[in-house]
Short mmCIF file of C-alpha atoms in Angstrom, two decimals:
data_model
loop_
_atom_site.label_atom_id
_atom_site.label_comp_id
_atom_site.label_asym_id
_atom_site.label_seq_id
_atom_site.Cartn_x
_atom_site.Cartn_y
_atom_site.Cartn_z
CA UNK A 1 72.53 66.77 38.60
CA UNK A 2 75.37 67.72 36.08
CA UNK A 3 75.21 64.20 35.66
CA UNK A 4 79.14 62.57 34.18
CA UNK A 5 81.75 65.31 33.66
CA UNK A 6 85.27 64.96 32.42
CA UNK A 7 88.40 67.25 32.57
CA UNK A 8 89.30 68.57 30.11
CA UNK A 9 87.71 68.95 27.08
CA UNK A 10 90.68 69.36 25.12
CA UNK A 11 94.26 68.41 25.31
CA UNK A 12 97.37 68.59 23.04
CA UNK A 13 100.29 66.53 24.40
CA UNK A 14 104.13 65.93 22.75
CA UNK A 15 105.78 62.61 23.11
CA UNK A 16 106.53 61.40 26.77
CA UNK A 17 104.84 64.40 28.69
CA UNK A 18 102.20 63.14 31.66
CA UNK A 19 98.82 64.28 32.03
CA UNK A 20 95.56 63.21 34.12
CA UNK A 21 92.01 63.15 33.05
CA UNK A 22 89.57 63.81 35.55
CA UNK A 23 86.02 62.25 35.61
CA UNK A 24 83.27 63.16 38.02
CA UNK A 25 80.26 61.63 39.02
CA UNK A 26 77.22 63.18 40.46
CA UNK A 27 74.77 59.96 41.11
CA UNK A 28 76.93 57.96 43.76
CA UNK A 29 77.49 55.32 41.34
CA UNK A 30 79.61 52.59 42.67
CA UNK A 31 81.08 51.75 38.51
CA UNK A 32 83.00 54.08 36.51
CA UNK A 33 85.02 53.37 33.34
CA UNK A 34 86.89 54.99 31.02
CA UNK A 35 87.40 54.19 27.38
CA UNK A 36 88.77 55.29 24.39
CA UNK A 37 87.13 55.70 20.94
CA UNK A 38 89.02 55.05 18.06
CA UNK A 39 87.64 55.70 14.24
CA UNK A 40 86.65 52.29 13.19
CA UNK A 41 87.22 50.61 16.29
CA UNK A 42 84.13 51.88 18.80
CA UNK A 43 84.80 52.15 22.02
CA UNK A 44 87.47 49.84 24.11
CA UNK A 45 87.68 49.48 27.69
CA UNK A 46 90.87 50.66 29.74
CA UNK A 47 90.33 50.53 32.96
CA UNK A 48 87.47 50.22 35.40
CA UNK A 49 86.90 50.51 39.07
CA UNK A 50 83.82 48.75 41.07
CA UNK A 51 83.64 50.83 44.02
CA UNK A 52 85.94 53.56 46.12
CA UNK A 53 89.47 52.21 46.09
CA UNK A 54 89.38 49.40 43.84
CA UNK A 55 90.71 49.16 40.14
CA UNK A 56 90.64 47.05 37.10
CA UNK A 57 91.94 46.35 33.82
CA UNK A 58 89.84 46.56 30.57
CA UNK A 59 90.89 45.39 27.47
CA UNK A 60 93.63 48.21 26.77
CA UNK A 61 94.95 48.98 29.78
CA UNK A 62 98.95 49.46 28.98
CA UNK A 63 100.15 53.01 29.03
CA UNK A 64 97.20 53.76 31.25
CA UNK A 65 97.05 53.64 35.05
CA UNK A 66 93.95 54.92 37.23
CA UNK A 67 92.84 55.80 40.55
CA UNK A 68 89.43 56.10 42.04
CA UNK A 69 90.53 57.05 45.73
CA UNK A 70 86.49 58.82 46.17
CA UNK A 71 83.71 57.26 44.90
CA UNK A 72 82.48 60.44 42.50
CA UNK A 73 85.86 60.81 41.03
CA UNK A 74 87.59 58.01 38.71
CA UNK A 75 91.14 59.48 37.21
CA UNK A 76 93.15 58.81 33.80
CA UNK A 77 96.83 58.54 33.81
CA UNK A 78 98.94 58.58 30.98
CA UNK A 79 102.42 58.57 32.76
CA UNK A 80 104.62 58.80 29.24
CA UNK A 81 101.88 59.72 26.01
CA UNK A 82 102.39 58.27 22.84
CA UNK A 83 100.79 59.58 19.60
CA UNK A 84 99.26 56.48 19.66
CA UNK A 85 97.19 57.65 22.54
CA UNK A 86 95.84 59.92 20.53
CA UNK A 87 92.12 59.33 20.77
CA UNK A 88 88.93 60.20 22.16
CA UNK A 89 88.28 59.35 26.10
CA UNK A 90 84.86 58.84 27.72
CA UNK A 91 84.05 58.14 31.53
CA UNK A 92 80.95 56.55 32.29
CA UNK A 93 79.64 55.33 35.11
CA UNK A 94 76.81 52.76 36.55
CA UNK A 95 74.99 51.77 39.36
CA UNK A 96 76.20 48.23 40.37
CA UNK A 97 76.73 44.79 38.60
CA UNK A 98 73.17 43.35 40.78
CA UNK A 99 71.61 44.89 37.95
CA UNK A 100 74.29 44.41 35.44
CA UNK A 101 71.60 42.81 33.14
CA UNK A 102 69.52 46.15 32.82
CA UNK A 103 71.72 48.82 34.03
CA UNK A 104 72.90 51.53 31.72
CA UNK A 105 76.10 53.59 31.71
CA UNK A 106 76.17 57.23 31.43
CA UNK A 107 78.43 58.60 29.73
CA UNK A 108 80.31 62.13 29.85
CA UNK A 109 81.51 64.34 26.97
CA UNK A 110 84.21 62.78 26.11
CA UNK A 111 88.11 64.40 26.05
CA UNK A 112 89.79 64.44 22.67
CA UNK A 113 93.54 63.88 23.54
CA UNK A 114 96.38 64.67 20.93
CA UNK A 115 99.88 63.56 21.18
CA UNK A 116 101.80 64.68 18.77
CA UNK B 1 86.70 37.35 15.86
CA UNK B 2 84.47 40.43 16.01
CA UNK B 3 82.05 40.40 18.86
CA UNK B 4 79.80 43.24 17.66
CA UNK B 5 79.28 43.50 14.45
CA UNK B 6 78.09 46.86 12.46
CA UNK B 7 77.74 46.06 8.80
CA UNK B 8 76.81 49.58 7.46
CA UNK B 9 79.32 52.19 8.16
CA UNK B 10 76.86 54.95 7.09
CA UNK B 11 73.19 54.99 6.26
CA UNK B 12 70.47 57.62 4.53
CA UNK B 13 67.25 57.68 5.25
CA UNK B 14 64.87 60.36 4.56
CA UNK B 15 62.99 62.18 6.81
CA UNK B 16 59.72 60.59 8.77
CA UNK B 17 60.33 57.10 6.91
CA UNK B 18 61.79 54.38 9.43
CA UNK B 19 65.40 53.08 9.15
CA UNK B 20 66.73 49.87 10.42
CA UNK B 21 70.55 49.86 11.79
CA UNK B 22 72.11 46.46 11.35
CA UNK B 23 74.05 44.72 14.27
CA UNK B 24 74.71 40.94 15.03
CA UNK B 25 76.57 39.86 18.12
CA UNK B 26 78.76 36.50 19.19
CA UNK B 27 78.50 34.73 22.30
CA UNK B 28 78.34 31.03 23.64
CA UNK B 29 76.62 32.80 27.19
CA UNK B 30 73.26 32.30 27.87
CA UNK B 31 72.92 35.78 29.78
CA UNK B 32 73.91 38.58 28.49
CA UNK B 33 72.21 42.41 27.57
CA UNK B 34 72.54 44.22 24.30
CA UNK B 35 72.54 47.92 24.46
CA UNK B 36 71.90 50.87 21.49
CA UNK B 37 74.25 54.52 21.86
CA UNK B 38 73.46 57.34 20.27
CA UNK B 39 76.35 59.53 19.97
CA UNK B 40 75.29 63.05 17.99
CA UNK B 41 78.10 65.41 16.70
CA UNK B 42 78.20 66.86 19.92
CA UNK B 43 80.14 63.69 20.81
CA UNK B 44 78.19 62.49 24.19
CA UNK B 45 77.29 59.00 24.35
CA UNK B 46 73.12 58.75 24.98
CA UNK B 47 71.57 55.55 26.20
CA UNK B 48 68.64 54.35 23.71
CA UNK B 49 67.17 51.03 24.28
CA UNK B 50 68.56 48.09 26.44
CA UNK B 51 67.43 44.13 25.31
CA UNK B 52 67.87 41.34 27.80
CA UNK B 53 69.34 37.78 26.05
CA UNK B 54 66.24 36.17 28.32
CA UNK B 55 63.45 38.82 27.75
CA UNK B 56 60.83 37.42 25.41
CA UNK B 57 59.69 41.47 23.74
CA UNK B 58 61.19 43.06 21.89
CA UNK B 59 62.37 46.11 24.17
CA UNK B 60 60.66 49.61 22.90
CA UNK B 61 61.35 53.28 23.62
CA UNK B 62 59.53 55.51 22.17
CA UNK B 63 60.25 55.73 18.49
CA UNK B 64 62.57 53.26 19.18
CA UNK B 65 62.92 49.37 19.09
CA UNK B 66 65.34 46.41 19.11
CA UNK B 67 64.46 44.11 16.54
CA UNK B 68 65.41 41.14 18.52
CA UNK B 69 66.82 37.31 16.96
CA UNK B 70 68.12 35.30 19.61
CA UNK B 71 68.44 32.53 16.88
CA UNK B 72 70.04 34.48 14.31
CA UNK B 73 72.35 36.93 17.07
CA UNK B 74 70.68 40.15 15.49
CA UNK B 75 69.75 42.86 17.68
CA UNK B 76 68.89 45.68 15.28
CA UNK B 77 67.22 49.56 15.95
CA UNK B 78 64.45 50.54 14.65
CA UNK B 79 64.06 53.89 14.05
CA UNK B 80 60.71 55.25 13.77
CA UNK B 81 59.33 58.41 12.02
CA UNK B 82 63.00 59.83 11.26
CA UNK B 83 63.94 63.87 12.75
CA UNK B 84 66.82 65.19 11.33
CA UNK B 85 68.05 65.21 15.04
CA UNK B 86 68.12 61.61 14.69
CA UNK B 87 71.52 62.20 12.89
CA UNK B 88 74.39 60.31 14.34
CA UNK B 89 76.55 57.76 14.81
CA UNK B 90 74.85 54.71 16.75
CA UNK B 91 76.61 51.93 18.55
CA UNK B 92 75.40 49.00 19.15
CA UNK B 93 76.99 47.32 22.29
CA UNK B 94 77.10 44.06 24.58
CA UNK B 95 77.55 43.28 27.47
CA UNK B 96 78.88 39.65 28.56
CA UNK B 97 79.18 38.08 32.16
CA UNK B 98 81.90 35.89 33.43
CA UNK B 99 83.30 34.95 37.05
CA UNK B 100 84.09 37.92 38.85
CA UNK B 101 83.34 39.90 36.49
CA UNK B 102 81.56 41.45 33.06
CA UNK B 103 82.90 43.49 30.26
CA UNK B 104 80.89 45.82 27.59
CA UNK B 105 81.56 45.41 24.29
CA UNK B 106 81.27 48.26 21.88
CA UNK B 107 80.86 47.97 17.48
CA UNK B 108 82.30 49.85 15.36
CA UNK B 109 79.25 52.20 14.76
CA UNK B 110 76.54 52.97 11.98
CA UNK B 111 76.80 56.94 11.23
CA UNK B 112 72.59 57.87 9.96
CA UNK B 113 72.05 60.68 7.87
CA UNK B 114 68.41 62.25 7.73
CA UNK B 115 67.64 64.33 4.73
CA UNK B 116 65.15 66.88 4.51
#
C-alpha cells in the first residue's frame, strides 16, 4: 500500500499560470480532502469530495476548483495562481462519515506550491 | 473566534522526561472527536491519538495520551518518555458534525523540541 500520494512535490508558479495537483489513494476510501497549511494558521479545508463524482466546498474554497471523477484520485485546480496561493497542500483521505466519530484521515506528503 | 486553540507555539523538553502540549477547543455540540497530528520535518501529517466528546477514558497510544476535560474543553497530549524523534510540530484538531455534513478543524500547531 503506498498509502496517500500527491503530485508533485514541488511547484514554482508566476502570477495567473494554471496548474493541477494530483492526489492518489490506495485504500478505496470513499473521503478525500485537500487543504492548505499556512504558517500560523494550521491547516484549512478547500475542498472535499464524499464519494466518486461528488464535490464540496471547505472553508477556502475560492481560487480552487476540484474533481474526483475515480474514486482513488481527488484533483487540485488552481485555474489563475495568486502568490497568495502560495502554501503548502495536503490530500488526505478517510473511510466514510458512519464512522466519522473515530475515523482518521491519512494524509500524503504534502506539495509546497510557490507563486511568485 | 478560534475553534482550536494552541497556546504554546514551541516547547523544550528534555529527553525521556514527559511533556504536555496544550490545546482547548469551542463547541456548543454534544458529539464531536478531537484528534492529535504529528507532522515531523519531513512534512507528512501522522495520526496519533483520537478522543471521542462521549468516551469516558482518556484515549491512550502507546507513549501517548489525551488528557481529556470535557468541562474545561482541554484535550491535551501527553507525551511519555521523550525520543528525540518525537521532534515536531503537533496539531491538535476537531472535528464537528452538522446536517449533511462535518468539517475538521485544524490549530495552529505546538512545534516540540527534544534535547539530548
Amino acid at each position: 500500500n503506498a498509502g496517500v500520494t500527491q503530485t508533485p512535490k514541488f511547484r514554482v508558479l508566476k502570477t495567473g499560470q494554471s496548474m493541477t495537483l494530483l492526489c492518489a489513494q490506495d485504500m478505496n476510501h470513499e473521503y478525500m480532502y485537500w487543504y492548505r497549511q499556512d504558517p500560523g494558521m494550521g491547516l484549512r479545508l478547500i475542498h472535499y469530495s464524499v464519494g466518486e463524482g461528488t464535490t464540496a466546498k471547505g472553508e477556502v474554497p475560492d481560487g480552487y476548483n476540484v474533481s474526483r471523477l475515480k474514486k482513488q484520485n481527488f484533483l487540485l485546480g488552481l485555474e489563475s495562481a495568486a502568490p497568495s496561493q502560495t502554501s503548502v497542500y495536503f490530500c488526505a483521505s478517510s473511510t466514510s462519515l458512519v464512522a466519522a466519530s473515530t475515523d482518521t484521515q491519512y494524509f500524503g506528503p504534502g506539495t509546497r506550491l510557490t507563486v511568485l | 473566534a478560534q475553534k482550536i486553540t494552541q497556546t504554546q507555539p514551541g516547547m523544550f523538553v528534555q529527553e525521556k522526561e514527559a511533556v504536555t502540549l496544550d490545546c482547548t477547543y469551542d463547541t456548543s455540540d454534544q458529539s464531536y472527536g478531537l484528534f492529535w497530528y504529528k507532522q515531523p520535518s519531513s512534512g507528512e501529517m501522522i495520526f496519533l491519538i483520537y478522543q471521542g466528546s462521549y468516551d469516558e477514558q482518556n484515549a491512550t497510544e502507546g507513549r501517548y495520551s489525551l488528557n481529556f476535560q470535557k468541562a474545561r474543553k482541554s484535550a491535551n497530549l501527553v507525551i511519555s518518555a521523550s525520543q528525540l524523534g518525537d521532534s515536531a510540530m503537533y496539531f491538535c484538531a476537531m472535528r464537528e458534525f452538522y446536517t449533511g455534513g462535518f468539517k475538521t478543524i485544524f490549530g495552529a500547531g505546538t512545534r516540540l523540541f527534544v534535547k539530548a
